Amino acid sequence: MGRMSTGWNSEAISEGASKRPRRRGERGPFFGRSRVALRRLFGTSGVPDWKVNLVSSRSAEDDRHGRAVTELCLRLAEGLLSTGKGAADVVSTVVRVTQAYGVSTVNVEVTYTSIFITRLRGLGRDPVTATRAIRGRVSDYATLAGLEEIVERIEKENIDVATAAKEFDKVMGRPETYNKVVTVIASGVTVAGVAVIFNATAFIAIVSGLSGMLVDLVTRALGERKVPPMLVQSAGGAVPTLLCVLLVLGRNNGMTFLNGVYPSLIVVAAVVILLGGLSWVGAAEDALSGYYITASARVTEVVILTLGLLAGILAVLTVANGLGVWIEYDPPTAVQQNLVVRVIALAVLGVAFGVVTHAQPRMLVWFAVSPVVTWLTYATVTDQGVGPVTAGVAGGLVAGLISPVIGRLAKVPDLGVATVGILPLVPGMAVFNALFTLIAGTGNEQLILGATQLLAAALFGIGIAVGASTGMAISRGIMGRPFLVARSARVRQPTAD
């Protein structure tokens, strides 16, 4: 007796048989098409469509090949995670590589600090589990792009394991794309670009740039001395706040050229960059893809570092207030109104951020495009009378939608494109406003108001990150890369055809 397929477009076994009428309650072709489309967009890959023979070879050559593939996958996974890739993407990459090398009987687990790969060797044989710890994370999109290129070559060019391992060593061992002087200057340009977006004067933009360079030097020095990250972030928040206090002190002592400027913008611009550099998008991506342990760890890290930043700002403001230097909350009432200046500032911001994160020169043009598109989307939605939170989600959604497209066409890490895209939307001004309210408050009502404003800023930031992650999920699904992936190749008995 022949087999009949189970898809929505099934035909009768007999060639001449007519189509039977649909029974009551039976789902038609449209439902089947919709289900397939939704599964492709958001669904997991489910049971893989390759079969695993449990009667595997016991030869030493097979074991050596399996060990080599497992070691290569561990190193690739460590490199991807340490450069900011999400857990779901790392698991997907490992499964794709093992499948390409014919070692599909694996299970992959990723946490925030560890990677586990278990290789099954057939019935009656003990599985082999290998693990590796993740010791640190840094945004390095040149390295990330190099690792993604190795994976692509494994799948398309069928390079052997030894060649892939040599390519990995070459990518991980090459010098940084830009030297320290260039990255420090780029850090200053990034902060200055944010200040210009918020309608800062040329003087405040220059001082903001200097504060960004100083923050980079201070945080880099503290990091090299193994200072806890929370304290490093506190120092990063204290430096621009101290410069703001010095400007206010100078204005109070007769420096008339400081009249009419907004020193608080120095802090606002620095907060945008320091918060934007955290792994908001990665945390949201891991949460949406079902890696809750990793997502919880990332969220905890983001919260702790944010608290460190706020503590550094609050400490300087409190000391200044105690010494009689009152910091007025005096930001401009509107962002930069000149569209040309705003677009140029956004593009410069994107390029400078790309340099800071070691993006290759060919990637910088796309890092310039992303924040421009995102900000214009946010401004357009806001002009229609939509609230800022919804507009922020829309801006993040657009950043997420375009990042995989740019990533595929230009061979640029989509995570970097999405991250720089949402950077100008980070609520730095709202955070500073909330902190100022907390400092200036003398009663419970003011404290409650400040806490409420801080919570609103946090929700705004979460909305942006979720929007970006959702946009990436939709875009990847349309391009045939499901957002959710199976964590393992499920072992099953081969069936006779």
Coordinates of C-alpha atoms in Angstrom, one line a residue:
M1 CA 0.0 0.0 0.0
G2 CA 1.4 3.4 -0.9
R3 CA 2.0 6.3 1.4
M4 CA 0.0 9.5 1.3
S5 CA 1.6 12.8 2.2
T6 CA 0.1 14.8 5.1
G7 CA 0.5 18.3 3.8
W8 CA -2.3 20.7 3.0
N9 CA -2.0 20.1 -0.7
S10 CA -2.3 16.3 -0.5
E11 CA -3.8 14.5 -3.5
A12 CA -5.7 11.2 -3.4
I13 CA -3.5 8.1 -3.9
S14 CA -5.3 7.0 -6.9
E15 CA -4.6 9.3 -9.9
G16 CA -8.1 9.3 -11.1
A17 CA -9.8 9.8 -7.7
S18 CA -11.8 13.0 -7.3
K19 CA -11.4 15.3 -4.4
R20 CA -13.7 14.5 -1.5
P21 CA -15.9 17.2 0.0
R22 CA -14.5 18.9 3.1
R23 CA -16.0 17.6 6.4
R24 CA -17.5 19.9 8.9
G25 CA -14.7 21.4 11.1
E26 CA -12.0 20.3 8.7
R27 CA -9.3 23.0 8.2
G28 CA -8.8 24.2 4.6
P29 CA -5.7 25.1 2.6
F30 CA -5.6 28.7 3.8
F31 CA -5.1 27.6 7.4
G32 CA -2.3 25.3 6.4
R33 CA -0.5 28.0 4.5
S34 CA -0.8 30.4 7.4
R35 CA 0.4 27.8 9.9
V36 CA 3.5 27.1 7.7
A37 CA 4.2 30.8 7.4
L38 CA 3.9 31.4 11.1
R39 CA 6.1 28.4 11.9
R40 CA 8.7 29.7 9.5
L41 CA 8.6 33.1 11.0
F42 CA 8.6 32.4 14.7
G43 CA 8.6 28.7 15.2
T44 CA 11.4 26.4 16.2
S45 CA 13.0 24.1 13.8
G46 CA 11.4 21.3 15.8
V47 CA 12.5 17.8 15.1
P48 CA 15.3 18.1 12.6
D49 CA 14.7 16.7 9.1
W50 CA 17.9 14.6 9.2
K51 CA 18.1 11.1 10.6
V52 CA 20.6 9.8 13.1
N53 CA 21.8 6.3 12.9
L54 CA 22.1 4.9 16.4
V55 CA 24.3 2.1 15.1
S56 CA 27.3 4.4 14.8
S57 CA 30.8 3.4 13.9
R58 CA 33.1 2.6 16.8
S59 CA 36.3 3.5 14.9
A60 CA 38.9 5.7 16.5
E61 CA 38.8 7.9 13.4
D62 CA 35.2 8.8 14.0
D63 CA 35.9 9.6 17.6
R64 CA 38.8 11.9 16.6
H65 CA 36.6 13.6 14.0
G66 CA 33.8 14.1 16.6
R67 CA 36.3 15.5 19.2
A68 CA 37.7 17.9 16.6
V69 CA 34.3 19.2 15.6
T70 CA 33.2 19.6 19.2
E71 CA 36.3 21.5 20.1
L72 CA 35.9 23.8 17.1
C73 CA 32.2 24.4 18.0
L74 CA 33.2 25.2 21.6
R75 CA 35.7 27.8 20.4
L76 CA 33.3 29.3 17.9
A77 CA 30.6 29.5 20.6
E78 CA 32.9 31.1 23.1
G79 CA 34.0 33.7 20.5
L80 CA 30.5 34.5 19.5
L81 CA 29.2 34.9 23.0
S82 CA 32.1 37.0 24.2
T83 CA 31.5 39.4 21.3
G84 CA 27.9 39.9 22.2
K85 CA 26.0 37.3 20.2
G86 CA 22.7 36.0 21.7
A87 CA 22.3 32.5 23.1
A88 CA 19.8 31.4 20.5
D89 CA 22.2 32.5 17.7
V90 CA 25.1 30.7 19.3
V91 CA 23.1 27.5 19.6
S92 CA 21.9 27.7 16.0
T93 CA 25.5 28.2 14.8
V94 CA 26.8 25.2 16.7
V95 CA 24.0 22.9 15.4
R96 CA 24.6 24.2 11.8
V97 CA 28.3 23.5 12.1
T98 CA 27.9 20.0 13.6
Q99 CA 25.4 19.2 10.9
A100 CA 27.8 20.4 8.2
Y101 CA 30.5 18.1 9.5
G102 CA 28.1 15.1 9.9
V103 CA 28.2 15.2 13.7
S104 CA 24.5 15.8 14.3
T105 CA 24.0 13.8 17.5
V106 CA 24.6 16.7 19.8
N107 CA 22.9 18.7 22.4
V108 CA 23.9 22.3 23.0
E109 CA 23.2 24.3 26.2
V110 CA 24.3 27.9 26.7
T111 CA 24.2 29.9 29.9
Y112 CA 25.5 33.4 30.6
T113 CA 28.9 32.1 31.7
S114 CA 29.2 28.6 30.2
I115 CA 28.8 26.5 27.1
F116 CA 28.0 22.7 27.2
I117 CA 28.1 20.5 24.1
T118 CA 27.1 16.8 24.6
R119 CA 27.9 14.4 21.7
L120 CA 26.1 11.1 21.6
R121 CA 28.1 8.2 20.2
G122 CA 25.4 5.5 19.7
L123 CA 23.8 2.8 21.8
G124 CA 25.9 1.3 24.5
R125 CA 28.5 4.0 24.4
D126 CA 28.9 6.9 26.9
P127 CA 28.2 10.4 25.7
V128 CA 31.0 12.9 25.7
T129 CA 30.3 16.3 27.2
A130 CA 32.7 19.3 26.7
T131 CA 32.3 22.7 28.4
R132 CA 33.9 26.1 28.3
A133 CA 33.6 29.1 30.5
I134 CA 32.9 32.7 29.2
R135 CA 35.3 35.0 31.1
G136 CA 34.4 38.3 29.7
R137 CA 32.4 40.2 27.0
V138 CA 33.4 43.0 24.8
S139 CA 31.8 44.6 21.7
D140 CA 34.1 43.7 18.8
Y141 CA 32.1 43.6 15.6
A142 CA 35.2 43.0 13.4
T143 CA 35.8 39.7 15.3
L144 CA 32.2 38.8 15.2
A145 CA 32.0 39.3 11.5
G146 CA 35.1 37.2 11.0
L147 CA 33.6 34.3 13.0
E148 CA 30.3 34.5 11.1
E149 CA 32.4 34.3 7.9
I150 CA 34.0 31.1 9.1
V151 CA 30.6 29.6 9.7
E152 CA 29.4 30.6 6.3
R153 CA 32.5 29.0 4.7
I154 CA 32.0 25.8 6.6
E155 CA 28.4 25.6 5.2
K156 CA 29.0 26.7 1.7
E157 CA 32.6 25.8 0.8
N158 CA 32.9 22.6 3.0
I159 CA 36.2 23.6 4.4
D160 CA 37.7 20.9 6.7
V161 CA 37.9 21.1 10.5
A162 CA 41.7 21.8 10.5
T163 CA 41.3 24.7 8.0
A164 CA 38.4 26.2 10.0
A165 CA 40.4 25.9 13.2
K166 CA 43.3 27.8 11.6
E167 CA 40.9 30.5 10.3
F168 CA 39.5 30.8 13.8
D169 CA 43.0 31.3 15.3
K170 CA 43.7 33.9 12.6
V171 CA 40.5 35.9 13.4
M172 CA 41.0 35.8 17.2
G173 CA 44.7 36.6 17.0
R174 CA 44.6 39.6 14.6
P175 CA 45.3 43.0 16.1
E176 CA 42.5 45.5 16.9
T177 CA 41.0 47.3 14.0
Y178 CA 41.8 50.7 15.5
N179 CA 44.4 51.7 18.0
K180 CA 43.8 53.2 21.4
V181 CA 44.1 56.8 20.4
V182 CA 41.6 56.4 17.6
T183 CA 39.0 54.7 19.8
V184 CA 39.4 57.3 22.6
I185 CA 38.8 60.1 20.1
A186 CA 35.8 58.2 18.7
S187 CA 34.4 57.9 22.2
G188 CA 34.5 61.7 22.5
V189 CA 32.9 62.2 19.1
T190 CA 30.1 59.8 20.0
V191 CA 29.2 61.8 23.1
A192 CA 29.5 65.1 21.2
G193 CA 27.2 63.8 18.5
V194 CA 24.5 63.0 21.1
A195 CA 24.9 66.6 22.6
V196 CA 24.4 68.1 19.1
I197 CA 21.2 66.0 18.7
F198 CA 19.9 67.6 21.9
N199 CA 20.6 71.1 20.5
A200 CA 23.8 71.8 22.4
T201 CA 25.9 74.8 21.6
A202 CA 29.3 74.3 20.0
F203 CA 31.0 74.9 23.4
I204 CA 28.9 72.3 25.2
A205 CA 29.4 69.8 22.3
I206 CA 33.2 70.2 22.6
V207 CA 33.1 69.8 26.4
S208 CA 30.9 66.8 26.0
G209 CA 33.4 65.3 23.6
L210 CA 36.2 65.9 26.1
S211 CA 34.1 64.2 28.8
G212 CA 33.5 61.2 26.6
M213 CA 37.3 60.9 26.0
L214 CA 38.0 61.2 29.7
V215 CA 35.3 58.6 30.5
D216 CA 36.9 56.2 28.1
L217 CA 40.4 56.6 29.6
V218 CA 39.1 56.3 33.2
T219 CA 36.9 53.3 32.6
R220 CA 39.7 51.6 30.5
A221 CA 42.3 52.2 33.3
L222 CA 39.9 50.8 36.0
G223 CA 39.0 47.8 33.9
E224 CA 42.7 46.9 33.3
R225 CA 43.1 47.0 37.1
K226 CA 40.2 44.5 37.6
V227 CA 38.0 47.0 39.4
P228 CA 34.4 45.6 39.7
P229 CA 32.3 46.6 36.7
M230 CA 29.7 48.4 38.8
L231 CA 32.3 50.7 40.2
V232 CA 33.8 51.3 36.8
Q233 CA 30.3 52.4 35.6
S234 CA 30.0 54.6 38.7
A235 CA 33.2 56.3 37.7
G236 CA 31.9 56.7 34.2
G237 CA 28.9 58.5 35.5
A238 CA 30.9 60.7 37.9
V239 CA 33.3 62.1 35.4
P240 CA 30.8 64.1 33.2
T241 CA 28.8 65.1 36.3
L242 CA 32.0 66.6 37.8
L243 CA 32.6 68.6 34.6
C244 CA 29.1 69.8 34.8
V245 CA 29.6 71.0 38.4
L246 CA 32.9 72.8 37.4
L247 CA 31.0 74.7 34.6
V248 CA 28.3 75.7 37.0
L249 CA 30.9 76.8 39.5
G250 CA 32.6 78.9 36.9
R251 CA 29.4 80.5 35.8
N252 CA 28.6 81.4 39.4
N253 CA 31.9 83.0 39.8
G254 CA 31.7 85.5 36.9
M255 CA 32.6 83.5 33.8
T256 CA 30.0 85.3 31.6
F257 CA 30.8 83.2 28.5
L258 CA 29.1 80.3 30.3
N259 CA 25.8 82.2 30.4
G260 CA 23.1 80.7 28.2
V261 CA 24.7 77.3 27.9
Y262 CA 23.3 74.0 29.3
P263 CA 25.9 72.2 31.4
S264 CA 23.5 69.4 32.2
L265 CA 23.6 68.3 28.6
I266 CA 27.1 67.0 29.2
V267 CA 25.7 64.5 31.7
V268 CA 22.7 63.7 29.5
A269 CA 24.9 62.9 26.5
A270 CA 27.3 60.7 28.6
V271 CA 24.3 58.8 30.1
V272 CA 23.0 58.0 26.6
I273 CA 26.3 56.5 25.5
L274 CA 27.0 54.6 28.8
L275 CA 23.4 53.1 28.9
G276 CA 23.4 52.4 25.2
G277 CA 26.6 50.4 25.5
L278 CA 24.9 47.9 27.7
S279 CA 23.4 44.6 26.4
W280 CA 19.7 45.7 26.3
V281 CA 19.1 44.1 22.9
G282 CA 20.9 40.9 23.8
A283 CA 18.9 40.5 27.0
A284 CA 15.6 41.1 25.2
E285 CA 16.6 38.7 22.4
D286 CA 17.5 35.9 24.8
A287 CA 14.2 36.4 26.7
L288 CA 12.1 36.3 23.5
S289 CA 14.0 33.2 22.3
G290 CA 13.3 31.2 25.5
Y291 CA 16.8 31.3 27.1
Y292 CA 15.5 32.6 30.4
I293 CA 18.6 31.9 32.5
T294 CA 20.9 33.8 30.1
A295 CA 18.3 36.5 29.8
S296 CA 18.0 36.8 33.5
A297 CA 21.7 37.1 33.9
R298 CA 22.0 39.7 31.2
V299 CA 19.1 41.7 32.7
T300 CA 20.8 41.5 36.1
E301 CA 24.0 42.8 34.7
V302 CA 22.3 45.7 32.9
V303 CA 20.4 46.6 36.1
I304 CA 23.6 46.5 38.3
L305 CA 25.6 48.5 35.8
T306 CA 22.7 51.0 35.5
L307 CA 22.6 51.4 39.2
G308 CA 26.3 51.9 39.3
L309 CA 26.0 54.7 36.7
L310 CA 23.1 56.4 38.7
A311 CA 25.1 56.1 41.9
G312 CA 28.1 57.9 40.4
I313 CA 25.9 60.7 39.2
L314 CA 24.0 61.0 42.4
A315 CA 27.2 61.0 44.5
V316 CA 28.7 63.9 42.7
L317 CA 25.4 65.9 42.6
T318 CA 24.9 65.3 46.4
V319 CA 28.4 66.4 47.3
A320 CA 28.1 69.5 45.1
N321 CA 24.8 70.4 46.7
G322 CA 26.3 70.0 50.1
L323 CA 29.1 72.4 49.1
G324 CA 26.7 75.0 47.9
V325 CA 27.0 74.4 44.2
W326 CA 23.4 74.0 43.0
I327 CA 23.1 72.2 39.7
E328 CA 20.0 73.4 37.9
Y329 CA 18.2 71.1 35.5
D330 CA 18.4 73.3 32.4
P331 CA 18.2 71.2 29.3
P332 CA 16.8 72.8 26.1
T333 CA 13.1 72.4 25.5
A334 CA 13.6 70.7 22.1
V335 CA 16.0 68.6 20.1
Q336 CA 18.0 69.9 17.2
Q337 CA 15.5 71.5 14.8
N338 CA 17.7 71.8 11.7
L339 CA 17.1 68.5 9.9
V340 CA 20.4 68.6 8.0
V341 CA 22.4 69.1 11.2
R342 CA 20.5 66.4 13.0
V343 CA 21.0 63.9 10.2
I344 CA 24.8 64.7 10.1
A345 CA 25.1 64.4 13.8
L346 CA 23.3 61.0 13.8
A347 CA 25.5 59.7 11.0
V348 CA 28.7 60.9 12.8
L349 CA 27.4 59.3 16.0
G350 CA 26.9 56.0 14.1
V351 CA 30.4 56.0 12.6
A352 CA 32.1 57.0 15.8
F353 CA 30.2 54.2 17.7
G354 CA 31.3 51.8 15.0
V355 CA 35.0 52.8 15.5
V356 CA 34.6 52.4 19.3
T357 CA 33.2 48.8 18.8
H358 CA 36.0 48.0 16.3
A359 CA 33.7 47.7 13.2
Q360 CA 35.6 47.3 10.0
P361 CA 35.8 50.4 7.8
R362 CA 33.5 48.9 5.2
M363 CA 30.8 48.5 7.9
L364 CA 30.9 52.2 9.0
V365 CA 28.6 53.4 6.3
W366 CA 25.9 51.1 7.5
F367 CA 26.5 52.1 11.1
A368 CA 25.8 55.7 9.9
V369 CA 22.6 54.7 8.2
S370 CA 20.9 52.8 11.0
P371 CA 20.6 55.6 13.6
V372 CA 19.4 58.1 11.0
V373 CA 16.6 55.7 9.9
T374 CA 15.6 54.9 13.5
W375 CA 15.5 58.5 14.6
L376 CA 13.5 59.7 11.6
T377 CA 11.0 56.9 12.3
Y378 CA 10.7 58.0 15.9
A379 CA 10.3 61.6 14.9
T380 CA 7.7 60.8 12.3
V381 CA 5.6 58.7 14.6
T382 CA 5.9 61.4 17.4
D383 CA 4.8 64.1 15.0
Q384 CA 1.6 62.1 14.5
G385 CA 0.6 62.6 18.1
V386 CA 1.7 59.2 19.3
G387 CA 3.2 58.9 22.8
P388 CA 6.9 58.6 23.3
V389 CA 6.9 55.0 24.5
T390 CA 5.0 53.8 21.5
A391 CA 7.2 55.9 19.2
G392 CA 10.3 54.4 20.9
V393 CA 9.0 50.9 20.3
A394 CA 8.3 51.8 16.6
G395 CA 11.9 53.2 16.3
G396 CA 13.4 50.0 17.8
L397 CA 11.2 47.8 15.6
V398 CA 12.5 49.6 12.5
A399 CA 16.1 49.2 13.7
G400 CA 15.5 45.5 14.2
L401 CA 13.8 45.1 10.8
I402 CA 16.6 46.6 8.8
S403 CA 19.5 45.1 10.7
P404 CA 19.3 41.5 9.4
V405 CA 18.7 42.8 5.9
I406 CA 21.8 45.0 6.1
G407 CA 23.7 42.1 7.7
R408 CA 23.0 39.7 4.9
L409 CA 23.6 42.2 2.0
A410 CA 26.7 43.9 3.4
K411 CA 28.1 41.1 5.6
V412 CA 27.7 43.2 8.7
P413 CA 26.8 41.8 12.2
D414 CA 23.1 42.6 12.5
L415 CA 23.5 42.9 16.3
G416 CA 25.8 45.9 15.8
V417 CA 23.4 47.6 13.3
A418 CA 20.5 47.2 15.7
T419 CA 22.5 48.4 18.7
V420 CA 23.7 51.6 17.0
G421 CA 20.3 52.1 15.6
I422 CA 18.6 52.5 19.0
L423 CA 21.4 54.5 20.5
P424 CA 19.9 57.9 19.9
L425 CA 16.6 56.7 21.5
V426 CA 18.2 55.9 24.8
P427 CA 16.3 58.0 27.4
G428 CA 19.3 59.9 28.8
M429 CA 17.5 63.1 29.4
A430 CA 14.6 61.3 31.2
V431 CA 17.1 59.5 33.5
F432 CA 18.8 62.8 34.4
N433 CA 15.5 64.5 35.0
A434 CA 14.5 61.7 37.4
L435 CA 17.8 61.9 39.3
F436 CA 17.5 65.7 39.6
T437 CA 14.0 65.3 41.0
L438 CA 15.3 62.8 43.6
I439 CA 18.2 65.2 44.6
A440 CA 16.0 68.3 44.7
G441 CA 13.1 66.6 46.5
T442 CA 12.5 67.5 50.1
G443 CA 9.4 65.5 50.7
N444 CA 7.9 62.1 50.0
E445 CA 5.9 63.4 47.0
Q446 CA 9.1 64.5 45.3
L447 CA 10.8 61.2 46.0
I448 CA 7.8 59.3 44.6
L449 CA 7.8 61.6 41.5
G450 CA 11.5 61.0 40.9
A451 CA 11.1 57.2 41.3
T452 CA 8.1 57.3 39.0
Q453 CA 10.1 59.2 36.4
L454 CA 13.0 56.7 36.7
L455 CA 10.6 53.8 36.2
A456 CA 9.1 55.5 33.2
A457 CA 12.6 55.9 31.7
A458 CA 13.3 52.2 32.4
L459 CA 10.1 51.1 30.7
F460 CA 10.9 53.3 27.7
G461 CA 14.3 51.7 27.4
I462 CA 12.8 48.2 27.7
G463 CA 10.3 49.0 25.0
I464 CA 13.0 50.1 22.6
A465 CA 15.0 46.9 23.2
V466 CA 11.9 44.6 22.9
G467 CA 11.0 46.5 19.7
A468 CA 14.5 45.9 18.2
S469 CA 14.5 42.2 19.1
T470 CA 11.0 41.7 17.7
G471 CA 12.0 43.5 14.5
M472 CA 15.0 41.2 14.2
A473 CA 12.9 38.1 14.7
I474 CA 10.4 39.2 12.0
S475 CA 13.1 40.1 9.5
R476 CA 15.1 36.9 10.1
G477 CA 11.9 34.8 9.8
I478 CA 11.0 36.4 6.5
M479 CA 14.6 35.7 5.2
G480 CA 14.2 32.1 6.3
R481 CA 16.2 32.2 9.5
P482 CA 13.8 31.3 12.4
F483 CA 14.3 33.3 15.5
L484 CA 13.8 30.2 17.7
V485 CA 16.0 27.1 17.0
A486 CA 16.2 23.6 18.3
R487 CA 18.8 23.2 21.0
S488 CA 19.7 19.7 19.8
A489 CA 19.5 17.1 17.1
R490 CA 16.9 14.8 18.6
V491 CA 18.1 11.2 18.4
R492 CA 15.6 8.8 16.9
Q493 CA 15.6 5.4 15.3
P494 CA 16.0 5.4 11.5
T495 CA 12.9 4.3 9.7
A496 CA 12.7 2.0 6.8
D497 CA 11.4 3.7 3.6

